[in-house]
Short mmCIF file of C-alpha atoms and ligand atoms in Angstrom, two decimals:
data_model
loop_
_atom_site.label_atom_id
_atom_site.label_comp_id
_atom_site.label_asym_id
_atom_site.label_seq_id
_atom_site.Cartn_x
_atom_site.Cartn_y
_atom_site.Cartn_z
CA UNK D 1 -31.65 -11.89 115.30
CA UNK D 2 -31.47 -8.43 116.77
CA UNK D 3 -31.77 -5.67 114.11
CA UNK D 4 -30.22 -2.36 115.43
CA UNK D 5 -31.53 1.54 114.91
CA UNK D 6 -29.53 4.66 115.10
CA UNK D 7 -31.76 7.70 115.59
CA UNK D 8 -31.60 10.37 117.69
CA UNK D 9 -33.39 13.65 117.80
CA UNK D 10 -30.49 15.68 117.23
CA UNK D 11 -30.46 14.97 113.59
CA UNK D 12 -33.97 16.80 113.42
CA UNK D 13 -31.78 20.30 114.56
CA UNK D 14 -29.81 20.54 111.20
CA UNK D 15 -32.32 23.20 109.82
CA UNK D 16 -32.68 23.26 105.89
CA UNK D 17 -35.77 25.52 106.15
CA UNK D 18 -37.69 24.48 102.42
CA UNK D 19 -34.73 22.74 101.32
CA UNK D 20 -35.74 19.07 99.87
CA UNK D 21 -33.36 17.85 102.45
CA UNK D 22 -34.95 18.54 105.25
CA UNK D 23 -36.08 17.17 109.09
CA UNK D 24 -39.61 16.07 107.51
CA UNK D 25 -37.58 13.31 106.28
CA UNK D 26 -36.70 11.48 109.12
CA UNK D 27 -39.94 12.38 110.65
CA UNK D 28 -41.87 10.71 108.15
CA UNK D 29 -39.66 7.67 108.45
CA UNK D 30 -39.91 7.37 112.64
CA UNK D 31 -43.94 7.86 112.52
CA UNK D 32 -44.50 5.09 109.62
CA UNK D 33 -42.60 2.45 111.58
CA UNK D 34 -44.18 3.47 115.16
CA UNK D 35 -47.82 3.64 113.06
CA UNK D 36 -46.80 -0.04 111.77
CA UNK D 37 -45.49 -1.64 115.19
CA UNK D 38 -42.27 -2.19 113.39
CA UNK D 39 -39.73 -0.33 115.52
CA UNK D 40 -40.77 -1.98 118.80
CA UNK D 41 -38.72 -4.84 116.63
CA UNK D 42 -35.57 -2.57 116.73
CA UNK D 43 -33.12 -1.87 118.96
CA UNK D 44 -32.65 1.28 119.40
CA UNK D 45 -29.13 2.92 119.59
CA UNK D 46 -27.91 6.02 120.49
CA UNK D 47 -25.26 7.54 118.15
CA UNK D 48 -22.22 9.85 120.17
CA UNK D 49 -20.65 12.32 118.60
CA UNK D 50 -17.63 11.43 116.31
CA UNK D 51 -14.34 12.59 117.55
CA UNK D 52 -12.16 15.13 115.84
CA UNK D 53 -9.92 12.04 115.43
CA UNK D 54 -12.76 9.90 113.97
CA UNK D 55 -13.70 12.46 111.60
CA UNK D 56 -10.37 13.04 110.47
CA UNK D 57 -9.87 9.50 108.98
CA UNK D 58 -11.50 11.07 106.42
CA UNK D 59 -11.65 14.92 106.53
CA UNK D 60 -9.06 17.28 106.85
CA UNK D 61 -8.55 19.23 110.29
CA UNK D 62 -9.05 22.42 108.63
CA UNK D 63 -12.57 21.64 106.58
CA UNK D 64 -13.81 20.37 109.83
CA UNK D 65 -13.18 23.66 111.47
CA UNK D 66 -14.75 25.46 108.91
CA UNK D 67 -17.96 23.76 109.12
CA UNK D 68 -17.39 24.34 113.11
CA UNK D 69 -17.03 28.05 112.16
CA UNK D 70 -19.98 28.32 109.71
CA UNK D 71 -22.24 26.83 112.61
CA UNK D 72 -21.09 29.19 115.25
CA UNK D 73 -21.62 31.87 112.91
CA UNK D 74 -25.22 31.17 112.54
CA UNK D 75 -25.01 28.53 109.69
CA UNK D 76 -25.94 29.74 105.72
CA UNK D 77 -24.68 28.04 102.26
CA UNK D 78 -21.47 26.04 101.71
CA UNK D 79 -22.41 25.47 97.89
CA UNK D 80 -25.53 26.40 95.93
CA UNK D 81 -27.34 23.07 97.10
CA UNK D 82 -25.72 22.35 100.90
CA UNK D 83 -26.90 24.91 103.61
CA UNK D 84 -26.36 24.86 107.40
CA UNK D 85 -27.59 26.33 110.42
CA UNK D 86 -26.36 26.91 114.04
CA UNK D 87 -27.36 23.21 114.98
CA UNK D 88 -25.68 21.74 111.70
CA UNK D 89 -22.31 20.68 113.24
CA UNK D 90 -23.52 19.19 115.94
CA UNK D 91 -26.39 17.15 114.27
CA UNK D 92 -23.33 16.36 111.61
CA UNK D 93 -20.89 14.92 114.27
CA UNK D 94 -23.88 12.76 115.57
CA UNK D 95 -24.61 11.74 111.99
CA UNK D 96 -21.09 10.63 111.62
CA UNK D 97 -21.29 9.34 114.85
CA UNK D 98 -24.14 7.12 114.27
CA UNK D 99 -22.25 5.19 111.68
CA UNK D 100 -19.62 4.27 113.70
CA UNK D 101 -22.12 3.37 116.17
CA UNK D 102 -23.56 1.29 114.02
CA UNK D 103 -20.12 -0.36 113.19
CA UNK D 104 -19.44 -0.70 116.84
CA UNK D 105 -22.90 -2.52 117.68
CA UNK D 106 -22.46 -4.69 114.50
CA UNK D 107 -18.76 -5.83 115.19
CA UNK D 108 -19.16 -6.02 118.76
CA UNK D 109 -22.25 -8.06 117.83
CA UNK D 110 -25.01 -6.04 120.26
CA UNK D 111 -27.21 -6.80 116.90
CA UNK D 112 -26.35 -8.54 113.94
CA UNK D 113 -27.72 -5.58 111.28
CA UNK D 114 -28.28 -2.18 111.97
CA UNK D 115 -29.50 0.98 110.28
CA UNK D 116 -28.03 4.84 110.90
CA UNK D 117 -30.95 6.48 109.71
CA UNK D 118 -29.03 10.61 110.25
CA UNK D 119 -28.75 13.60 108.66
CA UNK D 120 -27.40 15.19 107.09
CA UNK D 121 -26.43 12.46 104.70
CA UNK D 122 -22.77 11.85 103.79
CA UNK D 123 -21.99 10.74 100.30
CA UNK D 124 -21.22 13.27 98.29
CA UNK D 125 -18.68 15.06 100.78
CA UNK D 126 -14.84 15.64 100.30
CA UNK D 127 -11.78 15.09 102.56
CA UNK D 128 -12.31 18.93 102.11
CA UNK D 129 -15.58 20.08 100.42
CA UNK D 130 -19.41 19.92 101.47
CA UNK D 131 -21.54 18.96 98.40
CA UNK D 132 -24.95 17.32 97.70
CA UNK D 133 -26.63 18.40 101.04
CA UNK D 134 -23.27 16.35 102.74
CA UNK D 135 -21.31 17.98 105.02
CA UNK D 136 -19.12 14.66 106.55
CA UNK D 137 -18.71 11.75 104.85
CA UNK D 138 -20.29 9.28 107.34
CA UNK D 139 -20.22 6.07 105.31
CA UNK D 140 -16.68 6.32 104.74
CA UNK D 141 -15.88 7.44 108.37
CA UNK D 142 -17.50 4.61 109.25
CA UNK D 143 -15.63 1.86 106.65
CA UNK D 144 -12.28 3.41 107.74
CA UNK D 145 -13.47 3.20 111.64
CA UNK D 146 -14.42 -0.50 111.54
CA UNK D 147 -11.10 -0.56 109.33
CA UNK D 148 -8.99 0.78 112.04
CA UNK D 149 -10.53 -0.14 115.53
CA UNK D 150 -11.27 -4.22 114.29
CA UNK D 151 -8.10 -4.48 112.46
CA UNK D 152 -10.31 -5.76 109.53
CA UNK D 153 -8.70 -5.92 106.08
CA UNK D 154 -11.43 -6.27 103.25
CA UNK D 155 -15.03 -4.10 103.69
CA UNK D 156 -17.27 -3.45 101.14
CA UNK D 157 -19.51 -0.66 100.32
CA UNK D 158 -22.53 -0.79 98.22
CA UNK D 159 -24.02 2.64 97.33
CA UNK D 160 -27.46 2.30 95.86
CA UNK D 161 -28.53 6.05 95.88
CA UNK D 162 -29.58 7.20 92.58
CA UNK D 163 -26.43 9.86 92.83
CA UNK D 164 -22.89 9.14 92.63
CA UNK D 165 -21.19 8.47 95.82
CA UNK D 166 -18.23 10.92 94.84
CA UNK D 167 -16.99 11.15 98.36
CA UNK D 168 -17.02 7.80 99.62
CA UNK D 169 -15.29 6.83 96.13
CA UNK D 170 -12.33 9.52 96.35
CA UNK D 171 -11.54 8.48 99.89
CA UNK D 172 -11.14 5.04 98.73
CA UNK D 173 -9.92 5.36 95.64
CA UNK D 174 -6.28 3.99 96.26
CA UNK D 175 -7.44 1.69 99.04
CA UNK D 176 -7.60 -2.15 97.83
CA UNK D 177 -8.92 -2.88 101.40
CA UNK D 178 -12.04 -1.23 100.28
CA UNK D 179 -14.51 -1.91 97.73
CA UNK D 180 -16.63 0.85 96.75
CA UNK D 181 -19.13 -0.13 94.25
CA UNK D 182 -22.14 2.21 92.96
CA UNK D 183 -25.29 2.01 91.10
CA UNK D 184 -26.22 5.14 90.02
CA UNK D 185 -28.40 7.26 87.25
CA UNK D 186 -25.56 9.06 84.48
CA UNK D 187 -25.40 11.38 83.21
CA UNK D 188 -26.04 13.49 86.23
CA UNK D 189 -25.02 15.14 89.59
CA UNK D 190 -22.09 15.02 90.49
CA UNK D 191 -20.74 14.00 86.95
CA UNK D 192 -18.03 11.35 88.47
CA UNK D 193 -19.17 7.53 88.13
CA UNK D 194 -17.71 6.42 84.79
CA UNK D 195 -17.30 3.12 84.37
CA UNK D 196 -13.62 3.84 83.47
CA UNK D 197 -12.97 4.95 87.05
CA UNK D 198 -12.06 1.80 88.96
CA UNK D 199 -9.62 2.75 91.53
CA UNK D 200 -5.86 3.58 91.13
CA UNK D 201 -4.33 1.64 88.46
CA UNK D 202 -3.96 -2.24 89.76
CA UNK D 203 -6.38 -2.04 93.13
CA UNK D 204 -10.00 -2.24 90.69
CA UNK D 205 -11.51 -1.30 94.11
CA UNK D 206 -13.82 0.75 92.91
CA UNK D 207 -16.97 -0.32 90.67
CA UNK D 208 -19.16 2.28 89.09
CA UNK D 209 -22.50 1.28 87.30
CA UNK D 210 -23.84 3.98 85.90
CA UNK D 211 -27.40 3.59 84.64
CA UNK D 212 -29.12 5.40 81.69
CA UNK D 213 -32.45 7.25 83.17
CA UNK D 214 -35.63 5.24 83.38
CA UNK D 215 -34.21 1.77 85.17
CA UNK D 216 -37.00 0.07 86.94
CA UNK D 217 -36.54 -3.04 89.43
CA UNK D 218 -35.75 -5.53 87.12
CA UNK D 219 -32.46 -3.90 85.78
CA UNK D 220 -31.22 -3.14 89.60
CA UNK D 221 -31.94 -6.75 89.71
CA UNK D 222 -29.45 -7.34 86.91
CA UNK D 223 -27.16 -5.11 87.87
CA UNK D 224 -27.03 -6.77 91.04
CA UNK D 225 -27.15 -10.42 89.75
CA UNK D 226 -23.95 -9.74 87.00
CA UNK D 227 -21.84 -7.35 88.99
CA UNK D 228 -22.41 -6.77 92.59
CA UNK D 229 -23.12 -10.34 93.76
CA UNK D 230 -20.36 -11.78 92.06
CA UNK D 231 -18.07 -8.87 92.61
CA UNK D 232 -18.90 -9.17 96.45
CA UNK D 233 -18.50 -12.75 96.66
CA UNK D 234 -15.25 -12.49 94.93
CA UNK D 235 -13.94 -9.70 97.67
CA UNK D 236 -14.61 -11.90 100.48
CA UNK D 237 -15.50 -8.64 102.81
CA UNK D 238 -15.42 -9.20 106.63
CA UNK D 239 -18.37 -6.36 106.54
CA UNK D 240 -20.67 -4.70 104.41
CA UNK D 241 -21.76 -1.20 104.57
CA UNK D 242 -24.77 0.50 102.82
CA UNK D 243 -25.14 3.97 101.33
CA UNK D 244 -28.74 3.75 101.12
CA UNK D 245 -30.12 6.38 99.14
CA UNK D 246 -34.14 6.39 98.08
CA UNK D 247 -34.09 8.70 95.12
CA UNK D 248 -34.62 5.81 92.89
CA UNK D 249 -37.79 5.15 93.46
CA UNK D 250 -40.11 6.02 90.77
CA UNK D 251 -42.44 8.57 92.94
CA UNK D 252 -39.24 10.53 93.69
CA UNK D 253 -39.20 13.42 91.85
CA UNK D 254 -35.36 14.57 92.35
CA UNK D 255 -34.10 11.72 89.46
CA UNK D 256 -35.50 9.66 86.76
CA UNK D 257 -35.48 5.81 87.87
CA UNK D 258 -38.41 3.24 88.42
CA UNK D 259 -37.50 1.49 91.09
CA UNK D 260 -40.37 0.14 93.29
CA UNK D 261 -40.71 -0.09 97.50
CA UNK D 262 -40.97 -4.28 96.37
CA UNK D 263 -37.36 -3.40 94.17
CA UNK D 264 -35.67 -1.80 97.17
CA UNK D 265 -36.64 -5.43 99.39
CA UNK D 266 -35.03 -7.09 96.09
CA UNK D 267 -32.12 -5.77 96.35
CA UNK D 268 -31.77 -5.36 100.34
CA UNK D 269 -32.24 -9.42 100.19
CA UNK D 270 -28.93 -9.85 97.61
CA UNK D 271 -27.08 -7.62 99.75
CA UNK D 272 -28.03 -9.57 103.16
CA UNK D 273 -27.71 -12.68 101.50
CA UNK D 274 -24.15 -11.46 100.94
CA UNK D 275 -23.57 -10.50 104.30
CA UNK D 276 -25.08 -14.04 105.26
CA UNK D 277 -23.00 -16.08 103.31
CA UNK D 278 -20.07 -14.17 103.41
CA UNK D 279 -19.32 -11.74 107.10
CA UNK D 280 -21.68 -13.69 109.41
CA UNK D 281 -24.32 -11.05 107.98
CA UNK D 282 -22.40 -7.94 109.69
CA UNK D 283 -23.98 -5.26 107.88
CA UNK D 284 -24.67 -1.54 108.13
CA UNK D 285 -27.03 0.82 106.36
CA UNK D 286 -26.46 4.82 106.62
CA UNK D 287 -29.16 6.89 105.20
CA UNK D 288 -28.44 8.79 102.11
CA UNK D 289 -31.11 10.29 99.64
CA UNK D 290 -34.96 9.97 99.16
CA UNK D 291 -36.66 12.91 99.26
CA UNK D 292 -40.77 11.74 98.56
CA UNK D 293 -41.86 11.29 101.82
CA UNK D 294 -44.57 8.49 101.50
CA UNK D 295 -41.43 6.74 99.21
CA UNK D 296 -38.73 6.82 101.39
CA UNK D 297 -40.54 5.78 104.42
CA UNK D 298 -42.59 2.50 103.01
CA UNK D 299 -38.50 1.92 101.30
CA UNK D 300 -36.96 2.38 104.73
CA UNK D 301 -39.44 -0.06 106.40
CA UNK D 302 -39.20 -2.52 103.77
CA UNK D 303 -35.59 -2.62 104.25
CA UNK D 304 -36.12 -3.22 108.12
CA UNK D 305 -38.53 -5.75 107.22
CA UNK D 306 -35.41 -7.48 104.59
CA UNK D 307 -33.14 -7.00 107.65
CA UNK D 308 -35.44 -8.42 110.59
CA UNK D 309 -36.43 -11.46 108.14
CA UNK D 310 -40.15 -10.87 107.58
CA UNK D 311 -40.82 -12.43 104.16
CA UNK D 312 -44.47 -9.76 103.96
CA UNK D 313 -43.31 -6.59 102.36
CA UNK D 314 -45.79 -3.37 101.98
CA UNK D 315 -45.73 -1.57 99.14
CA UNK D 316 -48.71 0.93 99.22
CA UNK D 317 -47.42 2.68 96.04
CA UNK D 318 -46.53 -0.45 93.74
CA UNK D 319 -44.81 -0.14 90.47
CA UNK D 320 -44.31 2.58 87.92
CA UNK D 321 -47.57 4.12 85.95
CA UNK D 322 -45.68 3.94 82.75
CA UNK D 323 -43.55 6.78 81.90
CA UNK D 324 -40.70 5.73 79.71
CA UNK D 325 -39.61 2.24 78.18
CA UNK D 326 -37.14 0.49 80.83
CA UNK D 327 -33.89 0.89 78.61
CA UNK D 328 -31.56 -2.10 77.53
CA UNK D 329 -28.85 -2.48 79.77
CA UNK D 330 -27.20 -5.69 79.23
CA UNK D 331 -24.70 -4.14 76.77
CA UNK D 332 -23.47 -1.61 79.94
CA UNK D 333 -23.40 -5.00 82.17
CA UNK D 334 -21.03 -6.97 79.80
CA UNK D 335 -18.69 -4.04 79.55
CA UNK D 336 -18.54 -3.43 82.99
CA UNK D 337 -18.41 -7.32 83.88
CA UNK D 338 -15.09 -6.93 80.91
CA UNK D 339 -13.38 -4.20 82.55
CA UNK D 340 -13.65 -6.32 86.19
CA UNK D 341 -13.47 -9.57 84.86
CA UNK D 342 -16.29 -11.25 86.06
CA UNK D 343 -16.86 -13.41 83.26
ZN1 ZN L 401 -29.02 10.94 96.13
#
């Protein structure tokens, strides 16, 4: 079972300066799993840049020029959080074209899994906005690749970063070949994620869980067990794709959830056993969040680890010192499990 990696150098040039979103991220991530032998498990791939056609599946022509523009002109801020420098638009094509490389190696079955670890991440941007530290939306330019060059009809997207996946839900949001479901913490940035907003009236393609602060490992685990599983299963995709964002873990200090290195295996196992059972385990992760170094990288690995079948999974930090009582959210589950009718 061959277990793909997109990296490449490149993304290291989009220069943030002290911004949280910055190059030590990926760094960090590259020298655990050399320091831990794991990445001579991987095969490596090397993302191309996306084509102005590829990236307008989901951006429009003239946004795309303007982040072209703001590069050439030396880079500076798009919003008060998203910044760019000269390298920016290049390290941003190669991001989105990392997640249609890992598409392409998935579907053309080079591996059976693979992992687009890029930056600058991707969920938060707009057919025609850069938000969140997102400047193109590579998740989605990746579901409406695979869409396009496979001729596939059903993909599913699971976005576990502790933010709302605005982006990636607008550009699906009258789609019924797409599924976009998120977990994420509300209230907070970027405000969207109700549970009310499920797609255009009739599709229910999109499904938003939006959890109250303080939601350790075992809620994810419920969340996934009630909704996601059985929402999944119920889709039938052909392939899954991951917005896998680390902000959830409890040592991150940009949001307010519990979630464990062990938690992130937990829930990388439901979603593989999805892709198992349901898409001959074609599935794609594309970096999104995490922003505690130590955090992200033992997450990432243990999500290799998930993906490559190893049942031992690291977890130098372990759980939670107690902060805050995990909250009750069984209530939230049965009104979302209403609304979708999964009974
Ligand atoms: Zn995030």
């Amino acid at each position: 079972m061959k277990v793909g990696l997109v990296y490449d150098p490149i993304y290291l040039k989009h220069d943030t300066g002290q911004h949280v979103e910055n190059a030590k991220r990926l760094e960090a991530i590259i020298s655990y799993l050399q320091q831990t032998q794991l990445k001579p498990q991987l095969t490596l791939i090397r993302p191309r840049a996306a084509t102005i056609d590829e990236l307008s599946l989901v951006h429009h022509t003239r946004y795309i020029s303007h982040i072209q523009d703001v590069a050439q002109r030396g880079g500076g801020w798009l919003d008060v959080d998203t910044v760019m420098s000269p390298d920016s638009y290049q390290a941003a094509v190669y991001a989105a074209g990392g997640a249609i490389r890992a598409s392409e190696a998935v579907m053309d079955g080079e591996v059976s899994s693979a992992f687009a670890l890029v930056r600058p991440p991707g969920h938060h941007a707009t057919s025609q906005q850069a938000m969140g530290f997102c400047l193109f939306n590579n998740i989605a330019i990746a579901a409406k690749y695979a869409l396009t060059k496979y001729k596939l009809e059903r993909v599913v997207i699971i976005d576990f970063d502790v933010h709302h996946g605005n982006g990636t839900q607008a550009a699906f949001y009258n789609d019924p070949q797409v599924l976009y479901i998120s977990t994420h913490e509300f209230p907070f940035y970027p405000g969207t994620g109700r549970i009310e907003e499920t797609g255009s009236p009739g599709t229910g393609s999109t499904i938003n869980i939006p959890l109250p602060a303080g939601c350790g490992d075992e809620e994810y685990l419920q969340a996934f067990q009630q909704i996601i599983v059985p929402a999944t299963q119920r889709f039938n995709p052909q392939l899954i794709l991951v917005s896998a964002g680390y902000d959830l873990h409890w040592a991150d200090e940009l949001a307010l959830m519990q979630v464990s290195t062990n938690g992130f295996a937990q829930m990388v196992r439901n979603i593989k056993g999805l892709a198992d059972e349901l898409c001959g385990g074609r599935l794609l992760f594309s970096l999104e969040g995490g922003y505690n170094l130590r955090a992200l990288a033992y997450s990432v690995k243990a999500t290799f680890d998930v993906m490559l079948g190893n049942t031992s999974i690291e977890d130098p930090l372990g759980q939670s010192p107690p902060r805050f009582p995990a909250p009750n959210i069984e209530p939230l589950l049965r009104t979302i499990k209403e609304i979708h009718t999964l009974s």
